[in-house]
Amino acid sequence: MNLTLKIWRQKNANDKGKMVDYKVNDISPDMSFLEMLDVLNEQLINKDEEPVAFDHDCREGICGMCSLYINGEAHGPDRGITTCQLHMRMFKDGDTIYIEPFRAKAFPVVKDLIVDRSSFDRIQHAGGFISVNTSGNTIDANAIPVNKHDADKAFEAATCIGCGACVATCKNSSAMLFVGAKVSQFALLPQGQIEATDRVLNMVKQMDEEGFGNCTNTGACEVECPKGISLENIARMNTEYLKASLKG
Amino acid sequence: MSGILNSSIGRKFAMALSALFLMFFILQHFAINILSVISPDAFNEASHFMGTFWAVQYLLQPVLIIGVIFHFVMGFVLEIKNNKARQVSYAKNNGGANSSWMSRNMIWSGGFILVFLVIHFLDFWIPEINTKYIQGDMSGLLADGEGYRYFEELQHKFVPIWRVALYCIGFVFLSLHLLHGFNSAFQSIGANNKYTKGLKGFSKIYAIGIPLGFIFIALFHHFNH
């Protein structure tokens, strides 16, 4: 496959940045999207040009590091995948492919296609945990019975890898699917009840302070989420937040 | 409880509550308007009751006006805030791949509904307030005193085809707004459960049926005056 790539290039966080055109030839349809970018970078290095910076780590859809906005969609045109799981067979010979970083005020561009998603870490620090004494006194989680339905729902919420596709794809750059999943995974379990009030209030407060937009229920986040996190988690967070606000 | 309206979820909840209130109002508005097709006398009686009963005039009407203003102002405030959350736009964005046109363009359908509401207020509400509270005529009777004026006035308004067309366009935008807004309001107040699928079906019936009914009423009076 021969392709034209339109890639966002930005030297650093302060640079204005622009789209730059590149040609790549003889791309195998069996390559992953990131392998195709590796081919491009090899070409650029051989020409003594600056390679394109992009995030990646596990390359098997678990770590949530790869974060590209491809042809107008987070993680590209396929469903239920991260960018590293996107294959070139999803494109046709001669295609022009737009490759941009995830865009949000709360995800500032560091360089080229790499964005800083530490705002997600700060939301997690605000309450995305349970306080358990683990210093030689670890309690077996299975000692507390959990309803199967709740356990399954909590597990589904916990599969969120925090990649940020929900924010990138939302027209409002809202982080509510991410925060909804993180709140839900504890709200559904007995272990999460003790800190439930503070958790949701603090996480939502931090989310708002980071500059994410408001959810308008377009549902785009759910469609683009590589882990299929449901909008049900946002509804649950809303309920948890209102309960906590009335209590606190 | 403090600061709930300053939070993203609190604002979303308030937006949803005002939307649910307005959707209930639209339903009762439709219920009265459809009487004009079924029975002019019943329409006159209902209109006179709504136009003169103190609880409707001095309690529900101000609440409705506050609800409408709140919904529009909050809608625009949230739109501005949301636009600020993404300062650099995508060179290519394929919104149609993951969300409906209606859900992405609530501000535009809402804006057109606002324009329609201004026209609607100029056509009906302001003349009504003028007759009742400036001229002081609370009788609801025609100038010759032969029966109520409401049905006559309604038919007279829908004689010009341009006004009928304007109203039809307004109702199309209302339908587009409700197609996303109805179900979205329930999601915002945390109602996403086993009833959601059924609610989505009902929301489509409401969002298409009610505006279509209003269009029918406008056309009926245009062709039967």
Short mmCIF file of C-alpha atoms in Angstrom, two decimals:
data_model
loop_
_atom_site.label_atom_id
_atom_site.label_comp_id
_atom_site.label_asym_id
_atom_site.label_seq_id
_atom_site.Cartn_x
_atom_site.Cartn_y
_atom_site.Cartn_z
CA MET A 1 0.00 0.00 0.00
CA ASN A 2 1.17 3.50 -0.81
CA LEU A 3 -0.19 6.17 1.53
CA THR A 4 -0.12 9.91 2.13
CA LEU A 5 0.10 10.82 5.80
CA LYS A 6 -0.89 14.22 7.17
CA ILE A 7 0.77 14.35 10.58
CA TRP A 8 0.69 16.98 13.31
CA ARG A 9 4.25 18.16 13.99
CA GLN A 10 4.99 20.31 17.03
CA LYS A 11 8.53 20.79 18.36
CA ASN A 12 7.54 21.34 21.98
CA ALA A 13 4.67 22.46 24.22
CA ASN A 14 5.18 26.12 23.26
CA ASP A 15 5.48 25.60 19.49
CA LYS A 16 2.41 26.48 17.41
CA GLY A 17 2.58 23.24 15.40
CA LYS A 18 1.26 22.37 11.93
CA MET A 19 0.16 19.47 9.73
CA VAL A 20 2.99 18.07 7.56
CA ASP A 21 2.56 15.71 4.58
CA TYR A 22 4.58 12.49 4.24
CA LYS A 23 4.53 9.62 1.75
CA VAL A 24 5.04 6.01 2.78
CA ASN A 25 5.27 3.19 0.25
CA ASP A 26 5.06 -0.60 0.31
CA ILE A 27 3.12 -0.76 3.55
CA SER A 28 1.83 -4.26 4.33
CA PRO A 29 -1.90 -4.51 5.20
CA ASP A 30 -0.87 -6.84 8.04
CA MET A 31 1.20 -4.17 9.78
CA SER A 32 -0.18 -2.44 12.84
CA PHE A 33 -0.65 1.30 12.60
CA LEU A 34 2.29 1.89 14.93
CA GLU A 35 4.52 -0.37 12.81
CA MET A 36 3.60 1.78 9.83
CA LEU A 37 4.72 4.83 11.82
CA ASP A 38 7.94 2.95 12.68
CA VAL A 39 8.55 2.56 8.92
CA LEU A 40 7.98 6.28 8.42
CA ASN A 41 10.36 7.13 11.27
CA GLU A 42 13.02 4.86 9.82
CA GLN A 43 12.71 6.75 6.53
CA LEU A 44 12.97 10.09 8.34
CA ILE A 45 16.01 9.01 10.38
CA ASN A 46 17.74 7.77 7.22
CA LYS A 47 17.18 11.21 5.70
CA ASP A 48 18.53 12.92 8.85
CA GLU A 49 15.11 14.32 9.64
CA GLU A 50 13.44 14.46 13.04
CA PRO A 51 11.30 11.32 13.56
CA VAL A 52 7.65 11.70 14.57
CA ALA A 53 7.22 11.42 18.36
CA PHE A 54 4.29 9.24 19.42
CA ASP A 55 3.36 7.42 22.62
CA HIS A 56 3.41 3.61 22.83
CA ASP A 57 4.38 0.95 25.31
CA CYS A 58 2.85 -2.54 25.47
CA ARG A 59 1.55 -2.62 21.87
CA GLU A 60 -1.10 -5.14 22.89
CA GLY A 61 -4.01 -2.92 23.93
CA ILE A 62 -3.43 -2.98 27.66
CA CYS A 63 -1.33 -0.01 28.72
CA GLY A 64 -3.42 2.79 27.15
CA MET A 65 -0.35 4.77 26.11
CA CYS A 66 -0.96 5.03 22.36
CA SER A 67 -3.22 7.97 21.81
CA LEU A 68 -3.65 8.94 18.18
CA TYR A 69 -6.62 10.63 16.53
CA ILE A 70 -6.71 8.96 13.13
CA ASN A 71 -8.90 10.19 10.28
CA GLY A 72 -11.13 12.02 12.74
CA GLU A 73 -11.55 9.22 15.29
CA ALA A 74 -9.79 8.31 18.52
CA HIS A 75 -7.71 5.14 17.88
CA GLY A 76 -8.84 5.23 14.22
CA PRO A 77 -11.73 3.72 12.31
CA ASP A 78 -11.94 0.29 14.01
CA ARG A 79 -13.95 -0.43 17.19
CA GLY A 80 -12.94 -1.79 20.61
CA ILE A 81 -9.23 -1.31 19.98
CA THR A 82 -6.33 0.94 20.86
CA THR A 83 -4.12 2.44 18.12
CA CYS A 84 -1.55 -0.36 18.50
CA GLN A 85 -4.30 -2.89 17.63
CA LEU A 86 -5.35 -0.97 14.51
CA HIS A 87 -4.19 -2.69 11.35
CA MET A 88 -3.36 -1.17 8.00
CA ARG A 89 -5.94 -3.45 6.36
CA MET A 90 -8.50 -0.92 7.59
CA PHE A 91 -7.15 1.47 4.93
CA LYS A 92 -6.93 1.33 1.15
CA ASP A 93 -4.01 1.82 -1.19
CA GLY A 94 -3.73 5.50 -2.07
CA ASP A 95 -5.54 6.73 1.06
CA THR A 96 -4.69 9.99 2.77
CA ILE A 97 -4.59 9.50 6.55
CA TYR A 98 -4.82 12.34 9.08
CA ILE A 99 -2.86 11.65 12.27
CA GLU A 100 -3.30 14.08 15.16
CA PRO A 101 -2.72 14.10 18.92
CA PHE A 102 -5.66 13.75 21.33
CA ARG A 103 -6.95 17.31 21.65
CA ALA A 104 -8.10 18.81 24.94
CA LYS A 105 -7.04 21.75 27.08
CA ALA A 106 -6.44 19.22 29.89
CA PHE A 107 -4.21 17.12 27.58
CA PRO A 108 -1.53 19.62 26.44
CA VAL A 109 0.70 18.51 23.57
CA VAL A 110 4.25 17.70 24.72
CA LYS A 111 5.71 17.01 21.29
CA ASP A 112 4.23 16.00 17.91
CA LEU A 113 1.63 13.32 18.76
CA ILE A 114 2.49 12.96 22.45
CA VAL A 115 0.15 14.56 24.98
CA ASP A 116 0.41 14.97 28.73
CA ARG A 117 -2.39 12.96 30.34
CA SER A 118 -1.26 13.49 33.93
CA SER A 119 -4.59 15.24 34.59
CA PHE A 120 -6.03 11.70 34.73
CA ASP A 121 -3.41 10.76 37.35
CA ARG A 122 -4.38 13.78 39.47
CA ILE A 123 -8.06 12.76 39.29
CA GLN A 124 -7.08 9.26 40.46
CA HIS A 125 -5.00 10.71 43.28
CA ALA A 126 -8.05 12.71 44.40
CA GLY A 127 -10.03 9.58 45.24
CA GLY A 128 -9.63 6.68 42.82
CA PHE A 129 -8.52 4.22 45.49
CA ILE A 130 -9.56 2.47 48.69
CA SER A 131 -7.53 2.80 51.89
CA VAL A 132 -6.40 -0.63 53.03
CA ASN A 133 -3.66 -1.49 55.48
CA THR A 134 -1.28 -3.60 53.40
CA SER A 135 1.71 -3.49 55.76
CA GLY A 136 1.88 -7.18 56.62
CA ASN A 137 -1.82 -7.26 57.40
CA THR A 138 -3.33 -7.83 53.95
CA ILE A 139 -6.96 -8.93 53.97
CA ASP A 140 -8.08 -11.43 51.35
CA ALA A 141 -10.52 -9.58 49.07
CA ASN A 142 -12.48 -12.81 48.62
CA ALA A 143 -13.31 -12.83 52.35
CA ILE A 144 -16.04 -10.29 51.63
CA PRO A 145 -18.93 -11.75 49.58
CA VAL A 146 -19.91 -9.66 46.54
CA ASN A 147 -23.07 -10.03 44.49
CA LYS A 148 -22.13 -11.55 41.09
CA HIS A 149 -23.97 -8.88 39.09
CA ASP A 150 -22.21 -6.06 41.00
CA ALA A 151 -18.85 -7.81 40.74
CA ASP A 152 -19.24 -8.12 36.96
CA LYS A 153 -20.26 -4.46 36.60
CA ALA A 154 -17.36 -3.35 38.81
CA PHE A 155 -14.96 -5.45 36.76
CA GLU A 156 -16.29 -3.98 33.50
CA ALA A 157 -15.72 -0.47 34.89
CA ALA A 158 -12.25 -1.45 36.12
CA THR A 159 -11.18 -2.46 32.59
CA CYS A 160 -10.80 1.26 31.75
CA ILE A 161 -7.14 1.73 30.83
CA GLY A 162 -7.25 5.53 31.08
CA CYS A 163 -6.14 6.06 27.48
CA GLY A 164 -8.15 9.28 27.13
CA ALA A 165 -10.02 8.33 23.94
CA CYS A 166 -13.25 9.40 25.65
CA VAL A 167 -11.90 12.92 26.17
CA ALA A 168 -10.38 13.08 22.69
CA THR A 169 -13.55 12.03 20.93
CA CYS A 170 -16.02 14.03 23.04
CA LYS A 171 -17.01 17.28 21.35
CA ASN A 172 -16.80 18.89 24.81
CA SER A 173 -13.52 17.20 25.86
CA SER A 174 -15.39 15.73 28.81
CA ALA A 175 -13.66 13.16 31.04
CA MET A 176 -16.88 11.83 32.54
CA LEU A 177 -16.60 8.32 31.07
CA PHE A 178 -13.16 7.91 32.62
CA VAL A 179 -14.18 9.36 35.99
CA GLY A 180 -17.52 7.51 35.85
CA ALA A 181 -15.68 4.21 35.39
CA LYS A 182 -13.24 4.93 38.21
CA VAL A 183 -16.05 5.96 40.58
CA SER A 184 -18.23 2.99 39.57
CA GLN A 185 -15.62 0.30 40.07
CA PHE A 186 -15.55 1.15 43.79
CA ALA A 187 -19.15 2.32 44.23
CA LEU A 188 -20.34 -1.15 43.22
CA LEU A 189 -18.20 -3.00 45.77
CA PRO A 190 -18.51 -3.19 49.57
CA GLN A 191 -14.83 -2.21 49.91
CA GLY A 192 -15.56 1.10 48.23
CA GLN A 193 -18.42 2.21 50.47
CA ILE A 194 -16.47 3.76 53.36
CA GLU A 195 -14.86 6.46 51.21
CA ALA A 196 -17.69 6.70 48.65
CA THR A 197 -18.83 10.23 49.57
CA ASP A 198 -15.38 11.83 49.58
CA ARG A 199 -14.28 9.85 46.55
CA VAL A 200 -16.89 11.10 44.12
CA LEU A 201 -16.86 14.68 45.42
CA ASN A 202 -13.07 14.93 45.26
CA MET A 203 -12.68 13.23 41.88
CA VAL A 204 -15.37 15.39 40.24
CA LYS A 205 -13.86 18.53 41.82
CA GLN A 206 -10.44 17.61 40.43
CA MET A 207 -11.95 16.78 37.02
CA ASP A 208 -13.56 20.23 36.88
CA GLU A 209 -10.35 21.96 38.00
CA GLU A 210 -8.36 20.25 35.24
CA GLY A 211 -10.48 22.04 32.62
CA PHE A 212 -12.40 19.14 31.08
CA GLY A 213 -15.74 20.04 29.49
CA ASN A 214 -19.27 19.02 30.49
CA CYS A 215 -20.85 15.81 29.27
CA THR A 216 -23.81 16.31 26.92
CA ASN A 217 -24.54 12.60 26.50
CA THR A 218 -23.61 12.34 22.81
CA GLY A 219 -22.40 8.79 23.53
CA ALA A 220 -19.31 9.20 21.31
CA CYS A 221 -17.03 8.20 24.22
CA GLU A 222 -18.77 4.85 24.65
CA VAL A 223 -18.46 4.10 20.91
CA GLU A 224 -14.75 4.99 20.72
CA CYS A 225 -13.70 3.46 24.06
CA PRO A 226 -11.28 0.58 23.37
CA LYS A 227 -12.64 -1.28 26.39
CA GLY A 228 -16.35 -0.67 25.76
CA ILE A 229 -16.93 1.26 29.00
CA SER A 230 -20.67 1.96 29.16
CA LEU A 231 -22.46 5.30 29.60
CA GLU A 232 -24.18 3.55 32.51
CA ASN A 233 -21.05 4.44 34.51
CA ILE A 234 -21.62 8.16 33.94
CA ALA A 235 -25.24 7.80 35.10
CA ARG A 236 -23.99 5.95 38.20
CA MET A 237 -21.42 8.68 38.91
CA ASN A 238 -24.16 11.33 38.57
CA THR A 239 -26.29 9.48 41.13
CA GLU A 240 -23.31 8.96 43.45
CA TYR A 241 -22.41 12.64 43.16
CA LEU A 242 -25.91 13.83 43.97
CA LYS A 243 -26.16 11.45 46.93
CA ALA A 244 -22.77 12.62 48.19
CA SER A 245 -23.68 16.31 47.71
CA LEU A 246 -26.86 15.90 49.72
CA LYS A 247 -24.93 14.08 52.46
CA GLY A 248 -21.89 16.37 52.52
CA MET B 1 -24.71 20.48 49.21
CA SER B 2 -22.75 23.73 48.89
CA GLY B 3 -21.42 24.54 45.45
CA ILE B 4 -23.36 21.78 43.70
CA LEU B 5 -24.45 24.19 40.93
CA ASN B 6 -20.81 25.16 40.38
CA SER B 7 -19.89 21.57 39.55
CA SER B 8 -20.14 20.04 36.08
CA ILE B 9 -22.53 17.33 37.31
CA GLY B 10 -24.67 19.79 39.29
CA ARG B 11 -25.11 22.01 36.22
CA LYS B 12 -25.92 18.96 34.12
CA PHE B 13 -28.52 17.87 36.67
CA ALA B 14 -30.11 21.34 36.76
CA MET B 15 -30.16 21.41 32.94
CA ALA B 16 -31.91 18.03 32.90
CA LEU B 17 -34.51 19.03 35.51
CA SER B 18 -35.41 22.21 33.59
CA ALA B 19 -35.63 20.10 30.40
CA LEU B 20 -37.97 17.58 32.03
CA PHE B 21 -40.16 20.43 33.30
CA LEU B 22 -40.27 22.02 29.83
CA MET B 23 -41.11 18.68 28.20
CA PHE B 24 -44.02 18.29 30.60
CA PHE B 25 -45.15 21.82 29.73
CA ILE B 26 -44.98 21.07 25.99
CA LEU B 27 -47.17 18.01 26.55
CA GLN B 28 -49.87 20.00 28.36
CA HIS B 29 -49.60 22.79 25.72
CA PHE B 30 -50.20 20.17 23.04
CA ALA B 31 -53.11 18.65 24.97
CA ILE B 32 -54.88 22.03 25.00
CA ASN B 33 -53.99 22.92 21.40
CA ILE B 34 -55.31 19.64 20.01
CA LEU B 35 -58.67 20.52 21.54
CA SER B 36 -58.88 23.30 18.92
CA VAL B 37 -59.10 20.55 16.27
CA ILE B 38 -61.50 18.33 18.19
CA SER B 39 -63.83 20.92 19.76
CA PRO B 40 -63.56 24.73 19.49
CA ASP B 41 -65.77 25.11 22.57
CA ALA B 42 -63.58 22.84 24.70
CA PHE B 43 -60.50 24.74 23.43
CA ASN B 44 -62.10 28.04 24.40
CA GLU B 45 -63.00 26.79 27.87
CA ALA B 46 -59.53 25.35 28.50
CA SER B 47 -57.80 28.49 27.17
CA HIS B 48 -59.96 30.74 29.33
CA PHE B 49 -59.23 28.61 32.40
CA MET B 50 -55.46 28.64 31.76
CA GLY B 51 -55.52 32.36 30.98
CA THR B 52 -57.43 33.45 34.07
CA PHE B 53 -56.89 30.90 36.84
CA TRP B 54 -54.68 32.62 39.44
CA ALA B 55 -52.44 29.61 40.16
CA VAL B 56 -51.62 29.22 36.48
CA GLN B 57 -51.13 32.93 35.87
CA TYR B 58 -49.25 33.96 39.00
CA LEU B 59 -47.49 30.74 40.04
CA LEU B 60 -46.98 28.38 37.09
CA GLN B 61 -46.45 31.06 34.43
CA PRO B 62 -43.52 32.74 36.26
CA VAL B 63 -42.01 29.30 37.02
CA LEU B 64 -42.30 28.45 33.32
CA ILE B 65 -40.66 31.71 32.23
CA ILE B 66 -37.83 31.19 34.74
CA GLY B 67 -37.48 27.58 33.53
CA VAL B 68 -37.25 28.66 29.87
CA ILE B 69 -34.74 31.43 30.60
CA PHE B 70 -32.67 29.14 32.84
CA HIS B 71 -32.58 26.38 30.22
CA PHE B 72 -31.42 28.74 27.46
CA VAL B 73 -28.90 30.68 29.56
CA MET B 74 -27.41 27.51 31.07
CA GLY B 75 -27.31 25.93 27.60
CA PHE B 76 -25.28 28.82 26.20
CA VAL B 77 -23.03 29.02 29.30
CA LEU B 78 -22.23 25.29 29.04
CA GLU B 79 -21.55 25.60 25.31
CA ILE B 80 -19.03 28.40 25.93
CA LYS B 81 -17.36 26.39 28.73
CA ASN B 82 -17.24 23.27 26.56
CA ASN B 83 -15.68 25.15 23.65
CA LYS B 84 -12.95 26.40 25.99
CA ALA B 85 -12.11 22.79 26.94
CA ARG B 86 -10.62 22.24 23.45
CA GLN B 87 -8.58 25.20 22.29
CA VAL B 88 -7.13 23.64 19.12
CA SER B 89 -9.62 21.93 16.81
CA TYR B 90 -8.92 18.73 14.90
CA ALA B 91 -7.87 19.12 11.26
CA LYS B 92 -10.19 16.18 10.55
CA ASN B 93 -13.02 15.14 12.85
CA ASN B 94 -15.48 12.39 11.96
CA GLY B 95 -18.22 13.07 14.53
CA GLY B 96 -20.80 11.18 12.47
CA ALA B 97 -18.92 7.92 13.11
CA ASN B 98 -19.80 7.82 16.78
CA SER B 99 -22.69 10.16 17.59
CA SER B 100 -25.90 11.53 16.12
CA TRP B 101 -26.15 14.91 14.40
CA MET B 102 -28.82 15.91 16.91
CA SER B 103 -26.58 15.21 19.91
CA ARG B 104 -23.72 17.26 18.45
CA ASN B 105 -25.85 20.23 17.46
CA MET B 106 -28.11 20.87 20.46
CA ILE B 107 -26.88 24.46 20.61
CA TRP B 108 -28.06 25.08 17.02
CA SER B 109 -31.44 23.36 17.35
CA GLY B 110 -31.84 25.16 20.70
CA GLY B 111 -30.88 28.49 19.12
CA PHE B 112 -33.49 28.09 16.37
CA ILE B 113 -36.10 27.14 19.00
CA LEU B 114 -35.22 30.37 20.84
CA VAL B 115 -35.84 32.39 17.65
CA PHE B 116 -39.13 30.53 17.19
CA LEU B 117 -40.11 31.23 20.81
CA VAL B 118 -39.54 34.97 20.32
CA ILE B 119 -41.87 34.87 17.28
CA HIS B 120 -44.37 32.75 19.21
CA PHE B 121 -44.36 35.17 22.16
CA LEU B 122 -44.85 38.13 19.81
CA ASP B 123 -47.75 36.31 18.11
CA PHE B 124 -49.65 35.04 21.14
CA TRP B 125 -48.24 35.79 24.59
CA ILE B 126 -47.63 39.54 24.30
CA PRO B 127 -51.07 40.29 22.72
CA GLU B 128 -52.62 38.15 25.49
CA ILE B 129 -50.78 40.03 28.27
CA ASN B 130 -51.76 43.31 26.57
CA THR B 131 -55.47 42.39 26.46
CA LYS B 132 -55.63 41.05 30.00
CA TYR B 133 -53.23 43.15 32.04
CA ILE B 134 -52.80 46.44 30.11
CA GLN B 135 -56.29 46.89 28.66
CA GLY B 136 -57.75 45.08 31.69
CA ASP B 137 -60.13 42.83 29.71
CA MET B 138 -60.20 39.55 31.60
CA SER B 139 -63.53 38.44 30.11
CA GLY B 140 -61.97 36.41 27.28
CA LEU B 141 -64.92 37.42 25.08
CA LEU B 142 -64.96 38.56 21.45
CA ALA B 143 -65.43 42.29 20.75
CA ASP B 144 -69.15 41.74 20.02
CA GLY B 145 -69.50 39.75 23.26
CA GLU B 146 -70.69 36.66 21.34
CA GLY B 147 -68.60 33.85 22.86
CA TYR B 148 -64.90 33.42 23.67
CA ARG B 149 -62.19 34.96 21.46
CA TYR B 150 -59.44 32.26 21.77
CA PHE B 151 -60.42 29.94 18.90
CA GLU B 152 -61.09 32.88 16.55
CA GLU B 153 -57.70 34.40 17.34
CA LEU B 154 -55.92 31.07 16.84
CA GLN B 155 -57.47 30.51 13.40
CA HIS B 156 -56.78 34.11 12.38
CA LYS B 157 -53.07 33.71 13.23
CA PHE B 158 -52.68 30.73 10.92
CA VAL B 159 -54.19 32.36 7.82
CA PRO B 160 -50.85 33.64 6.37
CA ILE B 161 -48.92 30.73 4.86
CA TRP B 162 -45.56 32.30 5.82
CA ARG B 163 -46.45 32.04 9.50
CA VAL B 164 -47.56 28.41 9.08
CA ALA B 165 -44.25 27.66 7.34
CA LEU B 166 -42.29 29.42 10.10
CA TYR B 167 -44.08 27.41 12.78
CA CYS B 168 -43.50 24.14 10.91
CA ILE B 169 -39.76 24.89 10.72
CA GLY B 170 -39.76 25.74 14.43
CA PHE B 171 -41.40 22.41 15.25
CA VAL B 172 -38.86 20.52 13.12
CA PHE B 173 -36.07 22.04 15.23
CA LEU B 174 -38.02 21.18 18.37
CA SER B 175 -38.19 17.58 17.19
CA LEU B 176 -34.44 17.47 16.47
CA HIS B 177 -33.73 18.94 19.91
CA LEU B 178 -36.01 16.45 21.67
CA LEU B 179 -34.66 13.47 19.74
CA HIS B 180 -31.47 13.83 21.77
CA GLY B 181 -32.67 15.89 24.72
CA PHE B 182 -35.48 13.67 26.02
CA ASN B 183 -33.34 10.62 26.70
CA SER B 184 -30.30 12.70 27.59
CA ALA B 185 -32.20 14.33 30.47
CA PHE B 186 -32.83 10.91 32.04
CA GLN B 187 -29.18 9.90 31.62
CA SER B 188 -28.13 13.17 33.31
CA ILE B 189 -30.22 12.51 36.40
CA GLY B 190 -28.62 9.09 36.68
CA ALA B 191 -31.39 6.97 35.17
CA ASN B 192 -29.58 4.42 33.01
CA ASN B 193 -30.98 1.00 33.85
CA LYS B 194 -33.18 -1.82 32.53
CA TYR B 195 -35.86 0.72 31.55
CA THR B 196 -33.49 2.78 29.36
CA LYS B 197 -34.20 0.82 26.18
CA GLY B 198 -37.95 1.29 26.57
CA LEU B 199 -37.46 4.92 27.47
CA LYS B 200 -35.44 5.46 24.28
CA GLY B 201 -38.36 4.12 22.26
CA PHE B 202 -40.83 6.33 24.10
CA SER B 203 -38.53 9.36 23.68
CA LYS B 204 -38.59 8.87 19.89
CA ILE B 205 -42.39 8.70 19.90
CA TYR B 206 -42.56 11.88 22.01
CA ALA B 207 -39.86 13.74 20.05
CA ILE B 208 -41.46 13.03 16.67
CA GLY B 209 -45.13 12.73 17.67
CA ILE B 210 -45.58 15.96 19.63
CA PRO B 211 -43.93 18.35 17.11
CA LEU B 212 -45.74 16.52 14.28
CA GLY B 213 -48.99 17.07 16.18
CA PHE B 214 -48.25 20.81 16.48
CA ILE B 215 -47.54 20.93 12.71
CA PHE B 216 -50.86 19.18 12.07
CA ILE B 217 -52.71 21.76 14.22
CA ALA B 218 -51.10 24.70 12.35
CA LEU B 219 -51.90 23.18 8.95
CA PHE B 220 -55.44 22.22 10.04
CA HIS B 221 -56.28 25.80 10.98
CA HIS B 222 -54.65 27.18 7.84
CA PHE B 223 -56.79 25.01 5.58
CA ASN B 224 -60.00 25.24 7.67
CA HIS B 225 -60.24 28.89 8.62
#
